[in-house]
XYZ file of C-alpha atoms in Angstrom:
345
model
C -52.057 72.748 180.225
C -53.482 76.380 180.121
C -51.672 78.823 179.053
C -51.521 80.729 182.611
C -50.559 77.866 184.094
C -46.462 77.971 184.797
C -44.712 75.152 183.282
C -43.180 72.184 185.316
C -39.638 72.767 184.753
C -38.625 74.878 181.975
C -38.880 78.425 182.666
C -38.610 77.379 186.421
C -35.166 76.212 185.814
C -34.105 78.982 183.502
C -35.471 81.109 186.540
C -32.791 79.163 188.865
C -30.011 79.535 186.250
C -30.359 83.167 186.097
C -30.373 83.701 189.747
C -27.037 81.669 190.157
C -25.225 83.116 186.690
C -26.620 86.228 188.417
C -24.377 85.461 191.963
C -21.453 84.075 190.216
C -21.163 87.216 187.946
C -21.417 89.175 191.439
C -19.452 87.067 192.814
C -16.783 87.208 189.525
C -17.628 91.103 189.979
C -16.398 91.631 193.216
C -13.762 89.337 192.584
C -12.844 91.510 189.443
C -13.550 94.151 191.015
C -10.653 93.056 193.955
C -8.259 92.427 190.582
C -8.742 95.576 189.882
C -7.985 97.222 193.026
C -5.129 94.978 193.812
C -3.764 96.088 190.040
C -4.284 99.597 190.900
C -1.974 99.409 193.639
C 0.861 97.237 191.629
C 0.792 100.047 189.215
C 0.795 102.653 191.493
C 3.538 101.273 193.270
C 5.283 100.782 189.916
C 5.122 104.231 189.236
C 6.171 105.162 192.134
C 9.332 102.683 191.376
C 9.599 104.358 187.939
C 9.528 107.946 188.947
C 13.493 107.951 190.170
C 14.199 105.825 187.511
C 12.693 108.225 185.059
C 14.316 111.211 186.849
C 18.076 110.044 187.042
C 17.817 108.801 183.366
C 16.733 112.329 182.073
C 19.654 113.803 183.934
C 21.581 111.098 182.287
C 19.965 112.460 178.653
C 20.955 116.090 179.701
C 24.296 115.162 181.028
C 25.197 113.518 178.186
C 24.098 116.107 175.329
C 25.756 118.564 177.371
C 28.950 116.559 176.954
C 28.732 116.516 173.390
C 28.139 120.241 172.749
C 31.323 120.982 175.264
C 32.970 117.984 173.149
C 31.770 119.508 169.732
C 32.792 123.125 171.128
C 35.991 121.935 171.861
C 37.000 120.447 168.909
C 35.316 123.886 167.257
C 37.818 125.673 169.054
C 41.156 123.861 168.967
C 41.046 124.271 165.306
C 42.976 121.097 164.111
C 45.859 121.697 166.772
C 46.042 117.934 167.262
C 46.508 117.331 163.258
C 49.032 115.375 161.909
C 51.537 116.893 159.470
C 51.617 116.330 155.925
C 54.592 114.540 154.471
C 55.994 117.049 152.078
C 59.081 118.863 151.508
C 59.950 122.768 149.866
C 60.990 123.719 146.519
C 63.778 125.007 147.113
C 66.624 123.405 149.296
C 69.887 124.401 150.279
C 73.077 123.530 152.878
C 74.719 126.373 154.470
C 77.990 125.068 155.940
C 79.142 127.358 159.275
C 82.425 128.810 160.217
C 82.957 129.490 163.928
C 80.167 127.348 165.535
C 81.730 124.703 163.606
C 84.905 124.643 165.166
C 83.820 125.342 169.142
C 80.512 123.373 169.250
C 82.099 120.225 166.570
C 81.578 117.469 169.179
C 78.655 116.806 171.781
C 81.375 115.787 173.966
C 82.812 119.599 174.357
C 79.084 120.239 174.488
C 77.269 118.058 176.324
C 74.477 120.102 178.393
C 71.466 118.483 176.477
C 69.174 121.590 175.236
C 65.500 122.501 176.950
C 62.219 123.376 176.081
C 63.059 126.588 177.795
C 66.370 127.671 176.255
C 64.829 127.100 172.555
C 61.005 128.163 172.921
C 61.721 130.761 174.822
C 63.145 134.393 175.802
C 63.902 135.176 172.459
C 62.768 132.291 170.130
C 59.059 133.031 171.175
C 58.469 136.030 169.207
C 61.544 136.257 166.362
C 61.482 139.968 164.914
C 64.090 140.285 161.722
C 64.163 141.610 158.095
C 61.032 143.733 158.751
C 59.067 140.562 160.133
C 58.036 139.681 163.303
C 57.414 136.068 163.842
C 55.586 134.505 166.652
C 55.935 131.053 168.272
C 52.522 128.361 167.482
C 53.465 125.339 168.307
C 56.681 123.515 169.973
C 58.123 120.002 170.695
C 61.204 118.723 171.950
C 61.540 114.854 171.591
C 64.205 112.493 172.118
C 62.797 110.292 169.811
C 64.323 111.775 166.384
C 62.729 109.266 163.958
C 59.035 111.104 165.244
C 60.332 114.356 163.957
C 60.981 113.276 160.366
C 59.338 110.919 157.476
C 61.390 109.582 154.688
C 63.515 106.371 155.678
C 67.111 107.958 154.315
C 66.534 110.892 156.837
C 65.968 108.667 159.872
C 68.727 106.467 158.718
C 70.957 109.161 158.850
C 69.591 110.652 162.224
C 70.242 107.042 163.382
C 73.887 106.862 162.052
C 74.481 110.542 163.244
C 73.228 109.613 167.354
C 70.940 112.119 166.892
C 69.310 112.386 170.831
C 67.206 115.472 170.661
C 65.225 116.733 168.249
C 63.397 120.528 168.735
C 60.889 121.595 166.581
C 58.032 124.854 166.216
C 56.179 126.401 163.597
C 55.932 130.304 163.516
C 53.411 132.686 161.943
C 53.680 136.591 160.255
C 51.328 137.865 158.566
C 53.148 137.608 155.456
C 54.784 134.207 156.172
C 54.550 130.992 157.678
C 57.504 128.776 158.683
C 58.679 125.533 160.404
C 62.513 125.465 162.647
C 63.804 122.775 163.811
C 67.265 121.699 165.518
C 69.246 118.217 165.999
C 71.576 117.373 168.690
C 73.931 114.929 167.078
C 77.455 113.573 167.799
C 79.863 115.837 165.545
C 79.679 118.030 162.789
C 80.385 115.132 160.588
C 76.930 113.598 161.626
C 75.419 117.237 160.791
C 76.219 117.550 157.190
C 75.429 114.135 156.380
C 71.811 114.365 157.847
C 71.364 117.765 156.068
C 72.772 115.775 152.609
C 70.025 112.809 153.212
C 67.326 115.191 152.785
C 68.381 115.777 149.715
C 66.268 113.479 147.054
C 69.027 111.615 144.868
C 67.791 113.946 141.627
C 68.827 117.044 143.745
C 71.996 115.603 144.506
C 72.502 115.055 141.123
C 72.485 118.377 140.576
C 68.538 118.915 139.861
C 68.078 121.369 142.035
C 64.328 122.560 141.486
C 62.440 119.585 141.574
C 62.439 119.317 145.460
C 58.602 118.949 145.246
C 58.244 116.248 142.841
C 61.465 114.296 143.444
C 60.707 110.970 145.559
C 63.090 109.065 148.685
C 64.738 111.073 150.891
C 61.942 112.582 153.142
C 62.100 115.605 155.132
C 61.333 117.256 158.365
C 57.247 117.073 159.936
C 56.290 120.191 161.812
C 55.069 120.018 165.105
C 51.504 120.202 163.755
C 49.792 120.226 160.551
C 46.796 122.677 161.517
C 45.913 125.848 159.377
C 48.147 127.243 157.861
C 50.854 124.419 158.113
C 48.051 122.004 156.361
C 48.968 124.180 152.885
C 52.925 123.876 153.555
C 54.445 122.605 150.196
C 51.311 123.353 148.455
C 52.644 126.538 147.347
C 55.911 127.781 146.914
C 58.065 126.989 149.756
C 62.400 127.032 150.330
C 64.572 126.028 153.025
C 68.245 126.344 154.920
C 69.580 123.364 156.415
C 72.275 125.154 158.868
C 75.415 123.402 159.921
C 76.116 124.316 163.074
C 78.758 122.214 164.780
C 76.869 119.052 166.044
C 74.244 120.839 165.433
C 71.668 120.545 162.551
C 68.968 123.866 162.399
C 66.689 123.758 159.640
C 64.477 126.545 158.383
C 61.490 126.266 155.934
C 59.538 129.286 155.203
C 56.337 129.543 152.735
C 54.575 132.440 151.780
C 50.835 132.857 153.515
C 49.120 133.710 150.272
C 51.082 131.449 148.321
C 49.391 128.107 146.235
C 51.137 126.845 143.442
C 54.876 125.618 143.529
C 55.374 127.155 140.454
C 55.023 130.919 142.077
C 58.812 132.016 142.747
C 59.250 134.331 144.812
C 62.582 135.607 146.612
C 62.134 133.850 150.335
C 65.485 135.061 152.116
C 64.036 137.716 154.054
C 62.025 135.521 156.172
C 64.843 132.561 155.695
C 67.189 135.220 157.336
C 64.807 136.174 159.736
C 63.569 132.930 161.182
C 67.336 131.249 161.330
C 67.990 133.593 164.399
C 65.861 130.624 165.969
C 69.807 129.583 166.086
C 70.125 132.120 169.139
C 70.527 129.367 171.929
C 73.567 127.724 170.290
C 75.168 130.813 169.645
C 74.994 131.561 173.632
C 76.562 128.446 173.529
C 79.427 128.882 171.559
C 80.186 131.800 173.146
C 79.851 130.284 176.748
C 82.356 127.617 175.359
C 84.657 129.811 173.742
C 87.490 130.980 175.150
C 89.482 132.906 172.843
C 86.971 136.172 172.814
C 86.395 135.129 168.759
C 82.572 134.844 169.723
C 81.918 138.664 169.710
C 78.306 139.122 169.037
C 79.055 141.291 165.896
C 74.903 141.722 165.380
C 74.645 139.400 162.059
C 73.291 136.271 161.248
C 76.695 133.912 160.950
C 76.793 131.981 157.762
C 73.403 132.953 156.744
C 72.696 133.896 152.633
C 70.978 137.448 151.598
C 69.002 136.512 147.857
C 68.040 139.704 146.833
C 67.549 138.659 143.240
C 65.365 136.019 144.818
C 67.442 132.885 143.238
C 70.064 130.538 145.670
C 73.098 129.227 145.132
C 76.501 127.988 146.319
C 78.197 131.011 147.764
C 82.041 131.415 149.252
C 82.832 133.792 151.612
C 86.377 133.963 152.113
C 86.247 137.745 152.927
C 85.997 137.373 156.409
C 83.242 139.760 156.708
C 80.444 139.404 158.846
C 78.901 135.922 156.922
C 76.025 137.019 155.236
C 76.502 137.111 151.896
C 75.336 138.346 148.935
C 73.955 135.985 146.074
C 72.659 137.293 142.876
C 74.247 134.709 140.598
C 71.336 132.267 141.040
C 72.724 128.755 141.600
C 72.065 126.122 143.605
C 74.058 124.139 146.209
C 75.673 124.465 149.816
C 76.992 127.784 150.833
C 80.551 128.038 152.544
C 81.235 130.140 155.135
C 85.198 129.988 156.226
C 85.006 133.578 157.221
C 84.335 132.151 160.842
C 82.551 135.163 162.654
C 79.274 134.601 164.648
C 76.435 136.525 165.414
C 72.416 137.200 164.999
C 70.385 139.316 163.205
């Protein structure tokens, strides 16, 4: 076979196969192109569907971010107002047993009207100014569950046995002091005395008067809030008076703003006298119920002890003065005020 003569089968077969392959490829290319166009439509449709979803998701993310910022700022501005109070007690604690108020408000039967928040925390008690100290109300709470106002099983049991129906608490601040007030609505004056005694730890009841901050067992009043500066209550030197006021027990508790040690003994008679004016609503009840006119406002705080020496003690006041007692002696215990004249300072 000459070189110019074509092959009979091999090359021709290859050409036919190449031709068929071209046709197949063209067909495939055409079909593939169709698939690409179809796929492009699906992608476009998918993108069209995802567009609103992406917008909604973006809005949701922005909303969550804004909400988080608001919550963060809200918590920052709250400054711990919802912070729970710590279980602590004052270094110094004494019980003051008053005079005329114990007679007129001796039982809840004689004084059956329940305490109300407006009576306790508004009017004169929104701001208390006395002894050249200006206290402003910070937090307030009035509850029928007295057990939530104190800590310690001993005090809670005493409140239950005294048939406590209401517990009102407030926090006050001034430039130099911060303090807590509490009033418990009990069945009678004997119940008031019993609860006051229950707030004394066993060591103090035996006469160990200055170990209050370290004594265990009794329990004490819980402030309605543990926000600053009340998160430091009990860490510094503080003192408290429990004032038996008929079937009510009033607790007043103060601490200097700058005190950070229980060993830094200072006189707190001034702020104690000032904050004891929290009893003003009880004095007004006494005047309303006292028909013989002996509840005249003498302008002094009945049963409150002045202590210029910076010490607290057992004081009796049989002289019948205005109920304010000077105590330079420096002993500790229960203050007796049989004089019986009541007033607000």
